[in-house]
Every structure is written in C-alpha cells, then in structure tokens.
Amino acid sequence: LTGLALTAGAYDLKNPALTPVDFDKTPVHKDIRLIRNGQPQFAIIADMHREYRKNSESSIAVAVKELQLTIRKSTGKEVEVFTSDFYTEALKKYAYVVVIGDNPVSRKYVDVKKLKQEGFEIVTFDKGIVIAGTDKNIATNEKAQILFAYIFAPVVAEEAAE
C-alpha cells in the first residue's frame, strides 16, 4: 500500500476537477502482504448478486474481475471469490481478504451511506482491505474499472513483482 500513498502524493488532490479526497489516520496493525513468493495470500469477498443493473454489469463485478485479472497477469494464479456469508471460511483458507463493495463485512469498516456521491473509501484492517463506495448515479461501470485499473491494481501488481 506504500505505492498507493506515493501515487496519491504525485497529484494535487485538492484540484476542484477531481472527486474530493480525504485521508484518515492510518490504522495500526501488522503489514498486509497480499502476495508472497508469487502466491496470492488473499481471497476476495464480494456480494455481486446483491447489486443488479438492468443494462450493465454491476460495478462490484467489474471491480472483482479487474482485480482477478491483475493478479492473474502478475502471478499466473487465480484469486478465489467468496460472498460475505463465507467470510469466516475465506479466512480459514487465506491469511487476508480484499472486501469489495457494500456488504455485511465491509460495513464493519465503511459506512457507505455517509460517503459523498460517487465517493469511495479504502480501509485496511488486520485481516485485509476494504474497498467500498457509492456509484448509484453512474450509468456505466467505467469508474469502478478506473478505480481498480489505475489505483489499486498496480499496487497489488508491484507487490507480486517483489
């Protein structure tokens, strides 16, 4: 996640043309190593079935696919996806989880209802990372793809290369 912080530092985050960015105090816990020796050490937690769009794929599904694609390209390995109902089982099998979207697990760390329109929050905790946001007014899933393709996924890919 150091790469994420360094990437954010390269831009003027107060630019009015950008979605406003706020930084909270960094949680205190041990380092989260999503990739170790070329092997994913995490599962994805996402409730894609709860988000329905008539004419497009859900933003959660797009985000999950983008993260899986990045890991596959970086390590040659697949990342397993669990619904939030199987969070405990995922942690029995993997050291960490990446929780995507609004679901019972992410709600322990992010209150999506308090986020600004088109806002998102990335929070770390001792067992992984939560990425949740609101995009109820977005007609396409393009913003979710951009979030993963240009912000989060390169950080994971960088970790896989180490």
mmCIF file of C-alpha atoms in Angstrom:
data_model
loop_
_atom_site.group_PDB
_atom_site.id
_atom_site.type_symbol
_atom_site.label_atom_id
_atom_site.label_comp_id
_atom_site.label_asym_id
_atom_site.label_seq_id
_atom_site.Cartn_x
_atom_site.Cartn_y
_atom_site.Cartn_z
ATOM 1 C CA LEU A 1 0.000 0.000 0.000
ATOM 2 C CA THR A 2 3.005 2.258 0.156
ATOM 3 C CA GLY A 3 2.720 2.582 -3.614
ATOM 4 C CA LEU A 4 -0.858 3.816 -3.225
ATOM 5 C CA ALA A 5 0.238 6.531 -0.836
ATOM 6 C CA LEU A 6 3.120 7.519 -3.108
ATOM 7 C CA THR A 7 0.811 7.626 -6.125
ATOM 8 C CA ALA A 8 -1.601 9.897 -4.253
ATOM 9 C CA GLY A 9 1.269 12.208 -3.334
ATOM 10 C CA ALA A 10 2.079 12.774 -7.002
ATOM 11 C CA TYR A 11 -1.211 14.561 -7.682
ATOM 12 C CA ASP A 12 -2.858 17.759 -6.464
ATOM 13 C CA LEU A 13 -5.688 16.095 -4.579
ATOM 14 C CA LYS A 14 -7.329 19.467 -3.850
ATOM 15 C CA ASN A 15 -7.954 20.058 -7.568
ATOM 16 C CA PRO A 16 -11.670 21.001 -7.861
ATOM 17 C CA ALA A 17 -11.931 18.978 -11.083
ATOM 18 C CA LEU A 18 -11.281 15.775 -9.124
ATOM 19 C CA THR A 19 -13.523 13.905 -6.741
ATOM 20 C CA PRO A 20 -12.607 15.230 -3.271
ATOM 21 C CA VAL A 21 -10.090 13.070 -1.399
ATOM 22 C CA ASP A 22 -9.823 12.869 2.372
ATOM 23 C CA PHE A 23 -7.183 10.966 4.327
ATOM 24 C CA ASP A 24 -7.893 9.491 7.732
ATOM 25 C CA LYS A 25 -5.406 8.348 10.322
ATOM 26 C CA THR A 26 -3.681 5.126 9.273
ATOM 27 C CA PRO A 27 -4.895 2.103 11.264
ATOM 28 C CA VAL A 28 -2.256 0.361 13.364
ATOM 29 C CA HIS A 29 -1.784 -3.314 12.521
ATOM 30 C CA LYS A 30 0.857 -5.599 11.032
ATOM 31 C CA ASP A 31 1.749 -5.238 7.363
ATOM 32 C CA ILE A 32 -0.666 -6.787 4.893
ATOM 33 C CA ARG A 33 1.190 -8.871 2.297
ATOM 34 C CA LEU A 34 -1.361 -9.848 -0.329
ATOM 35 C CA ILE A 35 1.216 -11.678 -2.438
ATOM 36 C CA ARG A 36 4.047 -13.788 -1.010
ATOM 37 C CA ASN A 37 6.535 -15.685 -3.166
ATOM 38 C CA GLY A 38 4.295 -15.184 -6.193
ATOM 39 C CA GLN A 39 1.274 -16.699 -4.440
ATOM 40 C CA PRO A 40 -1.889 -14.767 -3.583
ATOM 41 C CA GLN A 41 -2.425 -14.793 0.161
ATOM 42 C CA PHE A 42 -5.979 -13.492 -0.010
ATOM 43 C CA ALA A 43 -9.491 -14.137 -1.196
ATOM 44 C CA ILE A 44 -11.949 -11.586 -2.494
ATOM 45 C CA ILE A 45 -15.154 -11.008 -0.539
ATOM 46 C CA ALA A 46 -17.924 -9.568 -2.706
ATOM 47 C CA ASP A 47 -21.699 -9.868 -2.884
ATOM 48 C CA MET A 48 -22.136 -9.318 -6.620
ATOM 49 C CA HIS A 49 -25.567 -10.939 -6.600
ATOM 50 C CA ARG A 50 -26.945 -8.124 -4.409
ATOM 51 C CA GLU A 51 -26.208 -5.401 -6.941
ATOM 52 C CA TYR A 52 -28.403 -5.600 -10.001
ATOM 53 C CA ARG A 53 -28.312 -3.386 -13.080
ATOM 54 C CA LYS A 54 -30.697 -3.890 -15.961
ATOM 55 C CA ASN A 55 -28.391 -2.945 -18.830
ATOM 56 C CA SER A 56 -24.877 -3.333 -17.472
ATOM 57 C CA GLU A 57 -22.714 -5.475 -15.285
ATOM 58 C CA SER A 58 -22.561 -4.401 -11.647
ATOM 59 C CA SER A 59 -19.660 -2.185 -10.635
ATOM 60 C CA ILE A 60 -18.759 -4.729 -7.972
ATOM 61 C CA ALA A 61 -18.500 -7.500 -10.584
ATOM 62 C CA VAL A 62 -16.304 -5.286 -12.765
ATOM 63 C CA ALA A 63 -14.058 -4.424 -9.823
ATOM 64 C CA VAL A 64 -13.704 -8.102 -8.885
ATOM 65 C CA LYS A 65 -12.854 -9.058 -12.473
ATOM 66 C CA GLU A 66 -10.273 -6.254 -12.743
ATOM 67 C CA LEU A 67 -8.552 -7.346 -9.528
ATOM 68 C CA GLN A 68 -8.592 -11.004 -10.587
ATOM 69 C CA LEU A 69 -7.172 -10.079 -13.991
ATOM 70 C CA THR A 70 -4.352 -8.066 -12.421
ATOM 71 C CA ILE A 71 -3.417 -10.930 -10.101
ATOM 72 C CA ARG A 72 -3.588 -13.462 -12.940
ATOM 73 C CA LYS A 73 -1.340 -11.293 -15.139
ATOM 74 C CA SER A 74 1.079 -10.623 -12.270
ATOM 75 C CA THR A 75 1.327 -14.097 -10.762
ATOM 76 C CA GLY A 76 -0.348 -16.542 -13.138
ATOM 77 C CA LYS A 77 -2.618 -17.522 -10.232
ATOM 78 C CA GLU A 78 -6.365 -17.200 -9.715
ATOM 79 C CA VAL A 79 -7.886 -15.448 -6.708
ATOM 80 C CA GLU A 80 -10.903 -17.118 -5.170
ATOM 81 C CA VAL A 81 -14.102 -15.123 -4.602
ATOM 82 C CA PHE A 82 -16.388 -15.689 -1.615
ATOM 83 C CA THR A 83 -19.643 -13.996 -0.686
ATOM 84 C CA SER A 84 -19.776 -12.220 2.653
ATOM 85 C CA ASP A 85 -21.707 -15.205 4.032
ATOM 86 C CA PHE A 86 -18.472 -17.210 3.732
ATOM 87 C CA TYR A 87 -16.079 -14.618 5.215
ATOM 88 C CA THR A 88 -15.034 -16.916 8.078
ATOM 89 C CA GLU A 89 -14.353 -19.788 5.675
ATOM 90 C CA ALA A 90 -12.247 -17.496 3.479
ATOM 91 C CA LEU A 91 -10.087 -16.531 6.467
ATOM 92 C CA LYS A 92 -9.597 -20.196 7.351
ATOM 93 C CA LYS A 93 -8.173 -20.765 3.873
ATOM 94 C CA TYR A 94 -6.321 -17.443 3.302
ATOM 95 C CA ALA A 95 -4.342 -15.064 5.503
ATOM 96 C CA TYR A 96 -6.175 -11.983 4.177
ATOM 97 C CA VAL A 97 -9.234 -10.778 2.326
ATOM 98 C CA VAL A 98 -9.964 -7.902 -0.022
ATOM 99 C CA VAL A 99 -13.559 -6.911 0.637
ATOM 100 C CA ILE A 100 -15.198 -5.152 -2.296
ATOM 101 C CA GLY A 101 -18.458 -3.242 -2.138
ATOM 102 C CA ASP A 102 -21.165 -2.687 0.425
ATOM 103 C CA ASN A 103 -21.816 -5.900 2.352
ATOM 104 C CA PRO A 104 -22.010 -7.055 5.988
ATOM 105 C CA VAL A 105 -18.209 -7.406 6.238
ATOM 106 C CA SER A 106 -17.375 -4.013 4.721
ATOM 107 C CA ARG A 107 -19.992 -2.282 6.895
ATOM 108 C CA LYS A 108 -17.833 -3.042 9.941
ATOM 109 C CA TYR A 109 -15.278 -0.593 8.500
ATOM 110 C CA VAL A 110 -17.037 1.701 5.992
ATOM 111 C CA ASP A 111 -20.435 3.381 6.223
ATOM 112 C CA VAL A 112 -21.272 3.728 2.532
ATOM 113 C CA LYS A 113 -24.368 5.781 3.349
ATOM 114 C CA LYS A 114 -22.122 8.557 4.708
ATOM 115 C CA LEU A 115 -19.965 8.747 1.573
ATOM 116 C CA LYS A 116 -20.393 11.560 -0.909
ATOM 117 C CA GLN A 117 -21.938 10.818 -4.294
ATOM 118 C CA GLU A 118 -19.512 8.711 -6.337
ATOM 119 C CA GLY A 119 -17.260 8.516 -3.273
ATOM 120 C CA PHE A 120 -15.326 5.511 -2.090
ATOM 121 C CA GLU A 121 -13.207 4.542 0.859
ATOM 122 C CA ILE A 122 -10.216 2.228 1.140
ATOM 123 C CA VAL A 123 -9.608 0.959 4.671
ATOM 124 C CA THR A 124 -7.079 -1.534 5.945
ATOM 125 C CA PHE A 125 -7.647 -3.772 8.937
ATOM 126 C CA ASP A 126 -5.690 -6.619 10.467
ATOM 127 C CA LYS A 127 -7.181 -9.207 8.090
ATOM 128 C CA GLY A 128 -7.111 -7.233 4.859
ATOM 129 C CA ILE A 129 -8.501 -4.328 2.901
ATOM 130 C CA VAL A 130 -11.993 -2.958 2.363
ATOM 131 C CA ILE A 131 -12.841 -1.013 -0.788
ATOM 132 C CA ALA A 132 -16.395 0.266 -0.791
ATOM 133 C CA GLY A 133 -18.159 3.164 -2.382
ATOM 134 C CA THR A 134 -21.273 4.585 -3.864
ATOM 135 C CA ASP A 135 -21.943 4.832 -7.558
ATOM 136 C CA LYS A 136 -25.723 4.809 -7.638
ATOM 137 C CA ASN A 137 -25.808 7.674 -10.151
ATOM 138 C CA ILE A 138 -23.263 6.226 -12.572
ATOM 139 C CA ALA A 139 -24.830 4.885 -15.761
ATOM 140 C CA THR A 140 -21.843 2.685 -16.622
ATOM 141 C CA ASN A 141 -19.303 0.732 -14.642
ATOM 142 C CA GLU A 142 -16.383 2.735 -16.054
ATOM 143 C CA LYS A 143 -15.483 4.380 -12.730
ATOM 144 C CA ALA A 144 -15.125 1.037 -10.955
ATOM 145 C CA GLN A 145 -12.808 -0.148 -13.713
ATOM 146 C CA ILE A 146 -10.737 3.010 -13.436
ATOM 147 C CA LEU A 147 -10.503 2.661 -9.664
ATOM 148 C CA PHE A 148 -9.051 -0.835 -9.926
ATOM 149 C CA ALA A 149 -7.098 -0.456 -13.128
ATOM 150 C CA TYR A 150 -5.340 2.771 -12.198
ATOM 151 C CA ILE A 151 -5.236 2.972 -8.425
ATOM 152 C CA PHE A 152 -5.407 -0.324 -6.571
ATOM 153 C CA ALA A 153 -4.378 -2.991 -9.071
ATOM 154 C CA PRO A 154 -0.871 -1.573 -9.806
ATOM 155 C CA VAL A 155 -0.144 -1.630 -6.079
ATOM 156 C CA VAL A 156 -1.012 -5.327 -5.951
ATOM 157 C CA ALA A 157 0.981 -5.987 -9.124
ATOM 158 C CA GLU A 158 4.001 -4.201 -7.625
ATOM 159 C CA GLU A 159 3.734 -6.395 -4.535
ATOM 160 C CA ALA A 160 3.555 -9.502 -6.761
ATOM 161 C CA ALA A 161 6.760 -8.464 -8.518
ATOM 162 C CA GLU A 162 8.749 -8.244 -5.267
#
